[in-house]
Tab-separated table of C-alpha atoms in Angstrom:
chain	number	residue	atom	x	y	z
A	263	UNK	CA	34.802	14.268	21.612
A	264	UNK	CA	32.369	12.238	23.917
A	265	UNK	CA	31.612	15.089	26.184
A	266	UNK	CA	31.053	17.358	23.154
A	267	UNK	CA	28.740	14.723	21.869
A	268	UNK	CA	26.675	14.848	25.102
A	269	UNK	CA	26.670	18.483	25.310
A	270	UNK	CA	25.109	18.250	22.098
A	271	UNK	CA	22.656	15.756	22.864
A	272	UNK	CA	21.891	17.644	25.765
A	273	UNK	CA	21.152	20.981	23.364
A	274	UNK	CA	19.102	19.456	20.693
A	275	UNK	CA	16.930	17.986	23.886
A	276	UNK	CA	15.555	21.177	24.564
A	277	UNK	CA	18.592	23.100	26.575
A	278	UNK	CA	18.114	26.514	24.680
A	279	UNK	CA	14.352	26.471	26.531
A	280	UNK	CA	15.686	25.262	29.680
A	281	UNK	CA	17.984	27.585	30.273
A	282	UNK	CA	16.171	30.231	29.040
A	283	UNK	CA	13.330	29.174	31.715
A	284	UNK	CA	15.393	28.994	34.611
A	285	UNK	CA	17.683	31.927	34.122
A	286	UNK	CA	13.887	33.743	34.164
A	287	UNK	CA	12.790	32.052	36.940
A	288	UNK	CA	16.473	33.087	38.694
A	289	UNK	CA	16.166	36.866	37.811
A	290	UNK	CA	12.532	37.194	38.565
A	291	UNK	CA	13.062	35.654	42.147
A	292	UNK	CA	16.111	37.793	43.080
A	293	UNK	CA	14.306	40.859	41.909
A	294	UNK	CA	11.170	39.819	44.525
A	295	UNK	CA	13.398	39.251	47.218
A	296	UNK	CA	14.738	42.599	46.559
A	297	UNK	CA	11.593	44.667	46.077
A	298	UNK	CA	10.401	42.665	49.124
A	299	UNK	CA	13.012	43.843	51.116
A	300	UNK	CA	12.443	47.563	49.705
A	301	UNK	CA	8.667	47.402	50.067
A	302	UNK	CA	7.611	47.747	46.315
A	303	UNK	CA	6.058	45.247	43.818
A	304	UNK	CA	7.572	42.887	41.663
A	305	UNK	CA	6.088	44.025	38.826
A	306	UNK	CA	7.408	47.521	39.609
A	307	UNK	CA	11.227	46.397	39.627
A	308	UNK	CA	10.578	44.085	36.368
A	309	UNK	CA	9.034	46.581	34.734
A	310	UNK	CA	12.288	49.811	35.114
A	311	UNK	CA	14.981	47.663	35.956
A	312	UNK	CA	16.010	48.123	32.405
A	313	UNK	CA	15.547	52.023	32.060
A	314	UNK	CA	16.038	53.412	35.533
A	315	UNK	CA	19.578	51.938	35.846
A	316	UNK	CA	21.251	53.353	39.574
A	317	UNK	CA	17.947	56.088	40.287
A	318	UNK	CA	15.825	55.271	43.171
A	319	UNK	CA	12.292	54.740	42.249
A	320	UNK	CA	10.453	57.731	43.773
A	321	UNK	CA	7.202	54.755	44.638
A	322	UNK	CA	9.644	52.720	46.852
A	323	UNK	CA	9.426	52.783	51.020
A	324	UNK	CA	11.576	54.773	52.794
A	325	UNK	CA	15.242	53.351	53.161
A	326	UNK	CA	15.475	51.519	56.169
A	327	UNK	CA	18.057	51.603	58.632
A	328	UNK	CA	21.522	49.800	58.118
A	329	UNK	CA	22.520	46.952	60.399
A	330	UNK	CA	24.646	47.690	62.900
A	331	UNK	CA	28.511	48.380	61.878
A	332	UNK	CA	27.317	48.475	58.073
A	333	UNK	CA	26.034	52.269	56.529
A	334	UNK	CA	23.082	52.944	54.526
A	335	UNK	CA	25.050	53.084	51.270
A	336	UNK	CA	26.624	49.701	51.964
A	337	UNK	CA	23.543	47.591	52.453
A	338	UNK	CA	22.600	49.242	49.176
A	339	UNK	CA	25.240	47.962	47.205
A	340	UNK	CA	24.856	44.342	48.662
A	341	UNK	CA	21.631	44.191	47.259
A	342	UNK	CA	21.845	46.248	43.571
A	343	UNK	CA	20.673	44.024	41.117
A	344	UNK	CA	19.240	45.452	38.023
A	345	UNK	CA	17.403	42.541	35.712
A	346	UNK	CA	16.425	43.646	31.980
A	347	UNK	CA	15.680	41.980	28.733
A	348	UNK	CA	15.122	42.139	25.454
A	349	UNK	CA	13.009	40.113	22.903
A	350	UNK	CA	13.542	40.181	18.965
A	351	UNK	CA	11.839	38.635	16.273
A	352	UNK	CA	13.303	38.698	12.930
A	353	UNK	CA	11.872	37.633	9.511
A	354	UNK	CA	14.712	36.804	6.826
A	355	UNK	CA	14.681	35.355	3.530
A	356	UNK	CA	17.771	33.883	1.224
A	357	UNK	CA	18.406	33.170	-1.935
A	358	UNK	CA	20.670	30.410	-1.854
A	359	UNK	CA	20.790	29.345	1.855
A	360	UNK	CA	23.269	26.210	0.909
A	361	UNK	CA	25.502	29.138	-1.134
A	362	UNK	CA	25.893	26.605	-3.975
A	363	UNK	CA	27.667	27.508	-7.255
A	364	UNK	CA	25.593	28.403	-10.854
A	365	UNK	CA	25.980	25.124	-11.745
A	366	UNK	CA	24.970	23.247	-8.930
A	367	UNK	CA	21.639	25.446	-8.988
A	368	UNK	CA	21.077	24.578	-12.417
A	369	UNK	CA	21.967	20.421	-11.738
A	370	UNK	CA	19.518	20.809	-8.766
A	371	UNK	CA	17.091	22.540	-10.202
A	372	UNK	CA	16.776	20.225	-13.871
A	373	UNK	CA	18.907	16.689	-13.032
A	374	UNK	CA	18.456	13.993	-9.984
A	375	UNK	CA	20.358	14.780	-7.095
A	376	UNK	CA	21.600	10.993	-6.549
A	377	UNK	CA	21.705	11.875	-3.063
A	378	UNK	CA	23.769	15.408	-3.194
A	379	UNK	CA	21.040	17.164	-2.570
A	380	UNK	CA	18.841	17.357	1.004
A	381	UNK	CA	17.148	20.735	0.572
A	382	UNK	CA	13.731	20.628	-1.498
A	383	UNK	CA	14.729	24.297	-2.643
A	384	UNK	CA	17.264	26.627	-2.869
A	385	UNK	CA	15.648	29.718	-1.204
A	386	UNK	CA	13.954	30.247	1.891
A	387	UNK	CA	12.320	32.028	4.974
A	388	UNK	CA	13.595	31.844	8.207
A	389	UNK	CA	12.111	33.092	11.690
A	390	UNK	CA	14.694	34.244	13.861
A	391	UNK	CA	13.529	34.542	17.538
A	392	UNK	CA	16.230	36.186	19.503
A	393	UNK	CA	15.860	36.615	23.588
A	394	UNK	CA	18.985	38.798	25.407
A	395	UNK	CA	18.650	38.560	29.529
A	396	UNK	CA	21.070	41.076	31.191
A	397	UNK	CA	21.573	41.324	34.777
A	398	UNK	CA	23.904	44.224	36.101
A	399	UNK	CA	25.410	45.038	39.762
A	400	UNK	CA	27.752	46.813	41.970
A	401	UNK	CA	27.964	44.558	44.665
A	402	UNK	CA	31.324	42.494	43.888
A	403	UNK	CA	33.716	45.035	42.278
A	404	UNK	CA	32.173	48.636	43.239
A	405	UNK	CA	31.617	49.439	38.995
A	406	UNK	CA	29.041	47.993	36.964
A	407	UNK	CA	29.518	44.171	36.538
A	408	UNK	CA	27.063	42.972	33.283
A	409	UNK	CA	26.220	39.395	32.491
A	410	UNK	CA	24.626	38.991	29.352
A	411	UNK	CA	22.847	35.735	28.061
A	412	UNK	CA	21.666	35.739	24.046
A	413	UNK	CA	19.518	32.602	22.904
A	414	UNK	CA	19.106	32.668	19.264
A	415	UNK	CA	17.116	30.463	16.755
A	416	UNK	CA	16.814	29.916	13.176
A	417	UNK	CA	13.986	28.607	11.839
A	418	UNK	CA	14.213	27.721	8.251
A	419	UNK	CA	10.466	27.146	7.158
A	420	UNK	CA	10.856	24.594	4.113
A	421	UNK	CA	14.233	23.019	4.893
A	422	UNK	CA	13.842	22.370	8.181
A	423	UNK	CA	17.099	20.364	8.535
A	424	UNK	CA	19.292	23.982	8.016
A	425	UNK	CA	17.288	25.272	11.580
A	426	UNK	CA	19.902	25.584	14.706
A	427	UNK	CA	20.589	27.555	17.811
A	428	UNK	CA	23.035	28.974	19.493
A	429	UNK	CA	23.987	30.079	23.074
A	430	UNK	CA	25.749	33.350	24.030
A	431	UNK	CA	27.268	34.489	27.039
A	432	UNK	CA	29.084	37.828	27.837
A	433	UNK	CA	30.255	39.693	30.957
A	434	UNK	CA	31.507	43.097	30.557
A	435	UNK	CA	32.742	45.181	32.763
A	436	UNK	CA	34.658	48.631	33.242
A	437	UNK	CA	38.247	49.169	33.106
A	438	UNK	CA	40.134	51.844	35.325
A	439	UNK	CA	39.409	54.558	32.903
A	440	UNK	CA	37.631	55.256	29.643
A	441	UNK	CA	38.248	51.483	28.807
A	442	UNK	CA	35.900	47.938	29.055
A	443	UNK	CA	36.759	44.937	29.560
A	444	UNK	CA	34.689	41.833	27.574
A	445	UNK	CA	34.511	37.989	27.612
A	446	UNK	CA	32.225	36.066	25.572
A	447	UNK	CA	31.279	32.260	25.626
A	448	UNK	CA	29.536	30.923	22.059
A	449	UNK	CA	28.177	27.836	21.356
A	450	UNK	CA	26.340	26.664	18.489
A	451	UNK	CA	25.006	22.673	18.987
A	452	UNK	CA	25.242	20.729	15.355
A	453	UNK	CA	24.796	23.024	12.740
A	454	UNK	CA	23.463	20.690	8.468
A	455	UNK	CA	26.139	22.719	5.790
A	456	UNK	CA	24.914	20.515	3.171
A	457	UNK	CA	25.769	16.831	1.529
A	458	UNK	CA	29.877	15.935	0.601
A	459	UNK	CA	30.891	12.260	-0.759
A	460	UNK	CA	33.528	10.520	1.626
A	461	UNK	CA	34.481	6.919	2.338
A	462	UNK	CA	34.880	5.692	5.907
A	463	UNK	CA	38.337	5.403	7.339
A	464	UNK	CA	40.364	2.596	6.011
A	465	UNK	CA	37.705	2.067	3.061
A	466	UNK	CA	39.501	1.334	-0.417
A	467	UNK	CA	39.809	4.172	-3.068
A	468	UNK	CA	38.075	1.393	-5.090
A	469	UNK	CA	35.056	1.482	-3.111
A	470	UNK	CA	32.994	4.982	-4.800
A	471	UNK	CA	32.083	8.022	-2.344
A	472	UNK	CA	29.407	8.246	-1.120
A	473	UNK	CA	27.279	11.376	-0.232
A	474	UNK	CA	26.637	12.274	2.956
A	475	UNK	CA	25.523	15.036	5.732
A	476	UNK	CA	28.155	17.482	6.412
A	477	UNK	CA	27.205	19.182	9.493
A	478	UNK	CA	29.521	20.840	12.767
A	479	UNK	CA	29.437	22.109	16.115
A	480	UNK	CA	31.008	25.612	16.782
A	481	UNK	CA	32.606	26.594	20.235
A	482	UNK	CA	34.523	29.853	21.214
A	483	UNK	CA	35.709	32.180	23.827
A	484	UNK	CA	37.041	35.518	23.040
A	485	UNK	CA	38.236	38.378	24.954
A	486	UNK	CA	37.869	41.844	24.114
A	487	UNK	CA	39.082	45.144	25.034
A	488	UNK	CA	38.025	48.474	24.024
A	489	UNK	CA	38.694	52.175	24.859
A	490	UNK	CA	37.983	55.858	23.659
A	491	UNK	CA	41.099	57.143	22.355
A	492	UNK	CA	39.582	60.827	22.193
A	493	UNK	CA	36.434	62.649	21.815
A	494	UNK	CA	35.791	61.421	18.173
A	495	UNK	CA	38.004	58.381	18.228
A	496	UNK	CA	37.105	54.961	19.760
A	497	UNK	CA	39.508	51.624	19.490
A	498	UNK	CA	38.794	47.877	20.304
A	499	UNK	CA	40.814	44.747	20.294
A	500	UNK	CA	39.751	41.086	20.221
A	501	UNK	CA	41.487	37.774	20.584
A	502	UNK	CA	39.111	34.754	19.842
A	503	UNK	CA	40.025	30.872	20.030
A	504	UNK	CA	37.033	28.803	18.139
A	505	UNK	CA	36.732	25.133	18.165
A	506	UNK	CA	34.569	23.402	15.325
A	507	UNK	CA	33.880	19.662	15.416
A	508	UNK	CA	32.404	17.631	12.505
A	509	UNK	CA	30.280	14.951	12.355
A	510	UNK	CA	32.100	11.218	12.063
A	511	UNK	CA	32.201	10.965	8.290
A	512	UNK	CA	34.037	14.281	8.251
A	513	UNK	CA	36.088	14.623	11.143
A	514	UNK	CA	39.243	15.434	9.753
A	515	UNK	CA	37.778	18.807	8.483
A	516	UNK	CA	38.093	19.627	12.563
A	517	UNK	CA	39.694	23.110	13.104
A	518	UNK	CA	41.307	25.079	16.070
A	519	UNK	CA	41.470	28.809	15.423
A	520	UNK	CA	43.290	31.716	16.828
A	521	UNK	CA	41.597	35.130	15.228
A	522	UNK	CA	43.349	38.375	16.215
A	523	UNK	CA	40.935	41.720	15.436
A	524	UNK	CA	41.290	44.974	16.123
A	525	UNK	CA	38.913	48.302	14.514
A	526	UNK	CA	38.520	52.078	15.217
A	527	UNK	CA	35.526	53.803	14.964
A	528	UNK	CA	35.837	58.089	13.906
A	529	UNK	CA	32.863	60.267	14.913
A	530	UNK	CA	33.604	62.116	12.011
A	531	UNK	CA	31.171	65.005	11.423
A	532	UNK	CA	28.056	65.198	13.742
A	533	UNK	CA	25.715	62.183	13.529
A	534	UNK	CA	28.427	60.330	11.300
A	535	UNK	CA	30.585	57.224	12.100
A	536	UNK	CA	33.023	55.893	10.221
A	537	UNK	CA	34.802	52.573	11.532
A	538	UNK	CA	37.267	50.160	9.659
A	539	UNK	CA	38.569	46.932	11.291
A	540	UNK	CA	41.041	44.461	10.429
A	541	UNK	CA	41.025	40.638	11.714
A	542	UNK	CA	43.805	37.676	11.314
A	543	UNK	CA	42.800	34.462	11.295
A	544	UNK	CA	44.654	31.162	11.832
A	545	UNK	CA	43.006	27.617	11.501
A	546	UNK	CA	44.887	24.643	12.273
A	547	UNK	CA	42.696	21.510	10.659
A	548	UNK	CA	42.698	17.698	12.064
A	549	UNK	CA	43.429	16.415	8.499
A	550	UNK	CA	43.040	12.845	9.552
A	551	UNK	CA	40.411	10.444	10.459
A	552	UNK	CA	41.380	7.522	12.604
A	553	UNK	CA	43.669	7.324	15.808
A	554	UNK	CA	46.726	5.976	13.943
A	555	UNK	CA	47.312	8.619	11.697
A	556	UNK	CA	48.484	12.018	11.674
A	557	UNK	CA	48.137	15.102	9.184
A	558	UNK	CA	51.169	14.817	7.141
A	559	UNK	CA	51.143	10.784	6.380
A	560	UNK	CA	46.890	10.142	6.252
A	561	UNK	CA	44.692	9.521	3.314
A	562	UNK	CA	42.263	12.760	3.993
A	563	UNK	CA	42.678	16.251	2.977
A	564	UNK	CA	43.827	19.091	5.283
A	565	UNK	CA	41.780	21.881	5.867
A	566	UNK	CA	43.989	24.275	7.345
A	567	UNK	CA	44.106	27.765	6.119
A	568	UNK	CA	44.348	31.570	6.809
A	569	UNK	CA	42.015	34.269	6.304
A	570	UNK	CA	42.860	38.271	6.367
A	571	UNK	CA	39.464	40.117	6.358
A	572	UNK	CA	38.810	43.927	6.039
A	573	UNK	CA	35.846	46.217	6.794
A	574	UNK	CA	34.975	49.149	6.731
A	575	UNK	CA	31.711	50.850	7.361
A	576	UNK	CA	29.307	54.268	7.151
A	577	UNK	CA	26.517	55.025	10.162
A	578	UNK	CA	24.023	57.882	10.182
A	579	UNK	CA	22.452	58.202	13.220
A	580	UNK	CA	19.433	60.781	13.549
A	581	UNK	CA	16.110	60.811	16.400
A	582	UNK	CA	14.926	64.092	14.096
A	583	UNK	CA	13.733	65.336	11.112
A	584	UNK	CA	12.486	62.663	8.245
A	585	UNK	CA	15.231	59.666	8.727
A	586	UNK	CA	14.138	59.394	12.498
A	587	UNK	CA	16.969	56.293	12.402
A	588	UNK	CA	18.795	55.077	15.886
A	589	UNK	CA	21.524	53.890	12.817
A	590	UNK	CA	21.577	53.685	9.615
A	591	UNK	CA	24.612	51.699	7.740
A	592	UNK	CA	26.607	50.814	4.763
A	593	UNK	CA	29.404	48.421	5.083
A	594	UNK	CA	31.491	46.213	2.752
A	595	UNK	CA	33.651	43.608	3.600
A	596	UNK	CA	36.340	41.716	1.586
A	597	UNK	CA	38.106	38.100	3.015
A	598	UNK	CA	40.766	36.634	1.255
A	599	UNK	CA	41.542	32.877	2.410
A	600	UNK	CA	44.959	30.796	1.947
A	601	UNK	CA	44.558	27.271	2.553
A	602	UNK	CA	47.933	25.913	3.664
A	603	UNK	CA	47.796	22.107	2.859
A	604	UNK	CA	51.304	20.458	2.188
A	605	UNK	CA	50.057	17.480	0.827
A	606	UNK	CA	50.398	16.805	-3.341
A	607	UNK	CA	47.741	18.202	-5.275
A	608	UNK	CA	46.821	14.990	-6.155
A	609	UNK	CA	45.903	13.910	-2.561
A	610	UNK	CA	44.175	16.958	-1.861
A	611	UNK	CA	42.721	18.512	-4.999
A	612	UNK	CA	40.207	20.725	-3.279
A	613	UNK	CA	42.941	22.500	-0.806
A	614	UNK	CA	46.772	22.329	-2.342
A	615	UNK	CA	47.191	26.237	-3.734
A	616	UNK	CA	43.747	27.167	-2.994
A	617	UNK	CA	42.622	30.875	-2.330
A	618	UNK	CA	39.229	32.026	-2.068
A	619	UNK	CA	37.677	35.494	-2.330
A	620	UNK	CA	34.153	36.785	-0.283
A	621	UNK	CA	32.986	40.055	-0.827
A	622	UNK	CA	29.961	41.077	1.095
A	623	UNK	CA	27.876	44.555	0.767
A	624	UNK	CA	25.531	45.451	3.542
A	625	UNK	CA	22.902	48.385	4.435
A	626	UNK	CA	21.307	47.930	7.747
A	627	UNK	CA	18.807	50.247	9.639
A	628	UNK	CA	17.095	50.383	13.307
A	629	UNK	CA	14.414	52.722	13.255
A	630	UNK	CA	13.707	54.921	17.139
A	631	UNK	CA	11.206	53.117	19.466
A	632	UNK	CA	7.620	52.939	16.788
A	633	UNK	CA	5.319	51.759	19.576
A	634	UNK	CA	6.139	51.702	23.548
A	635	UNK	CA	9.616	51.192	23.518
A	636	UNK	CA	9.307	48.260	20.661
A	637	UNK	CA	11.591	49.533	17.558
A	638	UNK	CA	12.200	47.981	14.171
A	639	UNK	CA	15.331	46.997	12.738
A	640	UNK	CA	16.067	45.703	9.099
A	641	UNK	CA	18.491	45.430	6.361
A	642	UNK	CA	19.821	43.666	3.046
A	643	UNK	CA	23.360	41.639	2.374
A	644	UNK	CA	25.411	40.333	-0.695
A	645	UNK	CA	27.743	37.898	-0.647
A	646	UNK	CA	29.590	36.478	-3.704
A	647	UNK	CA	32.797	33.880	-3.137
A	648	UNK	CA	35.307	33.240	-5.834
A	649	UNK	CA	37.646	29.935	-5.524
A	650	UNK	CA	40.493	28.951	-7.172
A	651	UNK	CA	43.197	26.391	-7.019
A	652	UNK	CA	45.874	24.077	-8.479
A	653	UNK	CA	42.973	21.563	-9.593
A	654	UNK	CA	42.276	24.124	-12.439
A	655	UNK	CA	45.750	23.259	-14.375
A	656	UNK	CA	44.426	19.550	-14.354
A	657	UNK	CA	40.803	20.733	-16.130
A	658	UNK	CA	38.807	20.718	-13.514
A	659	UNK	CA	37.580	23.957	-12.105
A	660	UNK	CA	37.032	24.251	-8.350
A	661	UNK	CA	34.482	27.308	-8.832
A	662	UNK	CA	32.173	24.943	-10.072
A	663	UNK	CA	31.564	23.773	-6.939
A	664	UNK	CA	32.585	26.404	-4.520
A	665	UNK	CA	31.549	29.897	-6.278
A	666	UNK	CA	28.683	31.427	-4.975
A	667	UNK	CA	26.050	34.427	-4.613
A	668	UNK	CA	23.644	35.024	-2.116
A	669	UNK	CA	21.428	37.629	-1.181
A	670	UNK	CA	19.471	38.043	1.946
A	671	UNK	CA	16.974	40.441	3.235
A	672	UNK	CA	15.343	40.659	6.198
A	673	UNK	CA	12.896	42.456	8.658
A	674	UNK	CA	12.381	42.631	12.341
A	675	UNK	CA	11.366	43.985	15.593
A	676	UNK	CA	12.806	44.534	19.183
A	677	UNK	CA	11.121	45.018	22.437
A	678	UNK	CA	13.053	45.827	24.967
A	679	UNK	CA	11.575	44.566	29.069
């Protein structure tokens, strides 16, 4: 916990720009020292790394002669390095950005918040910079090895306490055939959900809750395999393990997940796709809040659960005629969650029997490249949750605080370097 704590420090100090700067710096002086050694300018190599991919750039010197006991093609391949980047600025705005019920709208909206609420309203903007730096090469394995780093912000304009980062990275690379190989790394420092009431460990049930920040970090790996089955038919497989911490006053909402996906994707007539996927998840929750207790015998609820989730989806894809659309897509998605707590339903009201329902509805579109190579990407997403659980056959319903809809909409552009 103390090192993720630092990390976190370390992130909300500025990392995302640090990184960001010194990766640059990294793949702009490797790409000198390789246009010095092939007699071109940097700004030459910057400028096609990302386009030209393996051909020779017709401006650069003759190829000089290899050393001694080493051919021509061999000193090539010690130096291919291929640098490219792309920068993406998205403009997004949401309805309900805390996805709070009906009636918590209307309480926030007409009643004091007495401290559940942080958020001065319930919709919002948000500026999403996004900056991808990919570096490719030959020189270790013989195929094309790609390293991929994403840096991504959200910028929430009036609740400024909802804006985070994250930090992606991903190397791909080539299997023996028509299959690739994928690990990704994810981070996301502390991430506001909104406000929950808790007591501090060993605080009497006499004592009332109090309301509080409810906020996380999110870590994962996840490996990832894909292949072309035939012509029309393309599979992939994933296997992801996620850790998410809590802040103090919530830490026995802590998880550890295992999430199993696979999908196939059906070129089904011309420029139309067609791909459905299926993904597993199991969350293990801490479910306790001091050193001396474990899940089964403490005071706190358990979070556990698992979550099937299907999708299924519709691209269009046409560089003619009046769409002019690199894709064009329709999907829908439906999750079903089972939380698993075996505690009484009167120690844990809000998980014993639970099941909740999302549905989500999405069109999405990325136009060809508009001006230069800069394109412009878009789209529009509905999400509604239903909950319920034991707590109901007591008179109290749960989807009073946990039902939802949201809509979200959003515009953007991408310029590729």
């Amino acid at each position: 916990m103390n090192g993720s704590r630092r990390l976190r420090a370390f992130f909300d100090r500025g990392g995302l720009f640090s990184i960001g700067f010194l990766l640059a710096l990294a793949a702009q002086a490797e790409a000198d020292s390789i246009d010095a050694a092939e007699g071109r300018p940097a700004a030459v190599s910057l400028a096609t790394a990302g386009r030209m991919g393996d051909e020779e750039d017709p401006a650069a010197a003759p190829p000089k002669k290899a050393a001694p006991g080493k051919s021509a093609n061999q000193t090539k391949k010690g130096r291919d390095l291929r640098v490219s980047g792309l920068f993406a600025l998205r403009f997004e705005y949401d309805d309900n950005i805390i996805h709070y019920s009906d009636v918590d709208l209307v309480v926030f909206s007409t009643q004091p918040s007495y401290g559940k609420y942080s958020i001065t309203q319930a919709g919002d903007w948000i500026i999403r910079p996004r900056l991808d730096l990919t570096a490719r090469s030959k020189a270790l394995t013989g195929r094309d090895l790609e390293a991929q780093l994403r840096l991504t912000s959200w910028r929430y304009v009036e609740n400024t306490l909802k804006s985070n980062e994250s930090y992606q990275l991903r190397l791909k690379h080539p299997g023996f055939g028509k299959d690739n190989f994928q690990v990704t790394f994810y981070h996301a420092p502390t991430s506001y959900i909104r406000n929950f009431r808790d007591r501090p460990p060993f605080t009497s049930k006499v004592v009332p809750l109090a309301y509080t920040d409810f906020s996380y970090t999110s870590t994962s790996v996840t490996l990832g395999y894909w292949r072309r089955l035939a012509s029309v038919l393309e599979g992939k497989l994933d296997v992801k393990r996620s850790w998410r911490f809590f802040n103090q006053a919530f830490m026995e909402n802590d998880t550890w997940e295992w999430r199993t996906s696979g999908s196939l994707t059906w070129r089904a007539i011309g420029p139309l796709k067609i791909a459905g996927s299926y993904d597993y998840t199991d969350a293990k929750g801490r479910g306790a809040d001091s050193v001396d207790e474990i899940i089964d015998t403490s005071d706190n609820s358990d979070p556990s659960f698992a979550r099937d989730t299907y999708g299924l989806d519709f691209s269009l894809s046409s560089r003619k005629g009046f769409l002019r659309v690199n894709d064009l897509t329709l999907g829908g998605e439906y999750q079903a969650f089972y939380f698993t707590s075996r505690k009484r339903p009167d120690q844990d009201p809000l998980h014993v029997g639970r099941r909740d329902e999302v549905r989500r509805a999405e069109l999405t579109f990325r136009t060809v490249p508009v001006v230069g190579a800069a394109s412009l990407e878009g789209g529009y997403r509905y999400s509604k949750r239903s909950s319920t659980a034991v707590e109901v056959s007591v008179g109290m319903d749960i989807g009073e605080e946990k039902d939802y809809t949201d809509n979200r909409m959003w515009f953007g552009i991408e310029i590729p370097f």
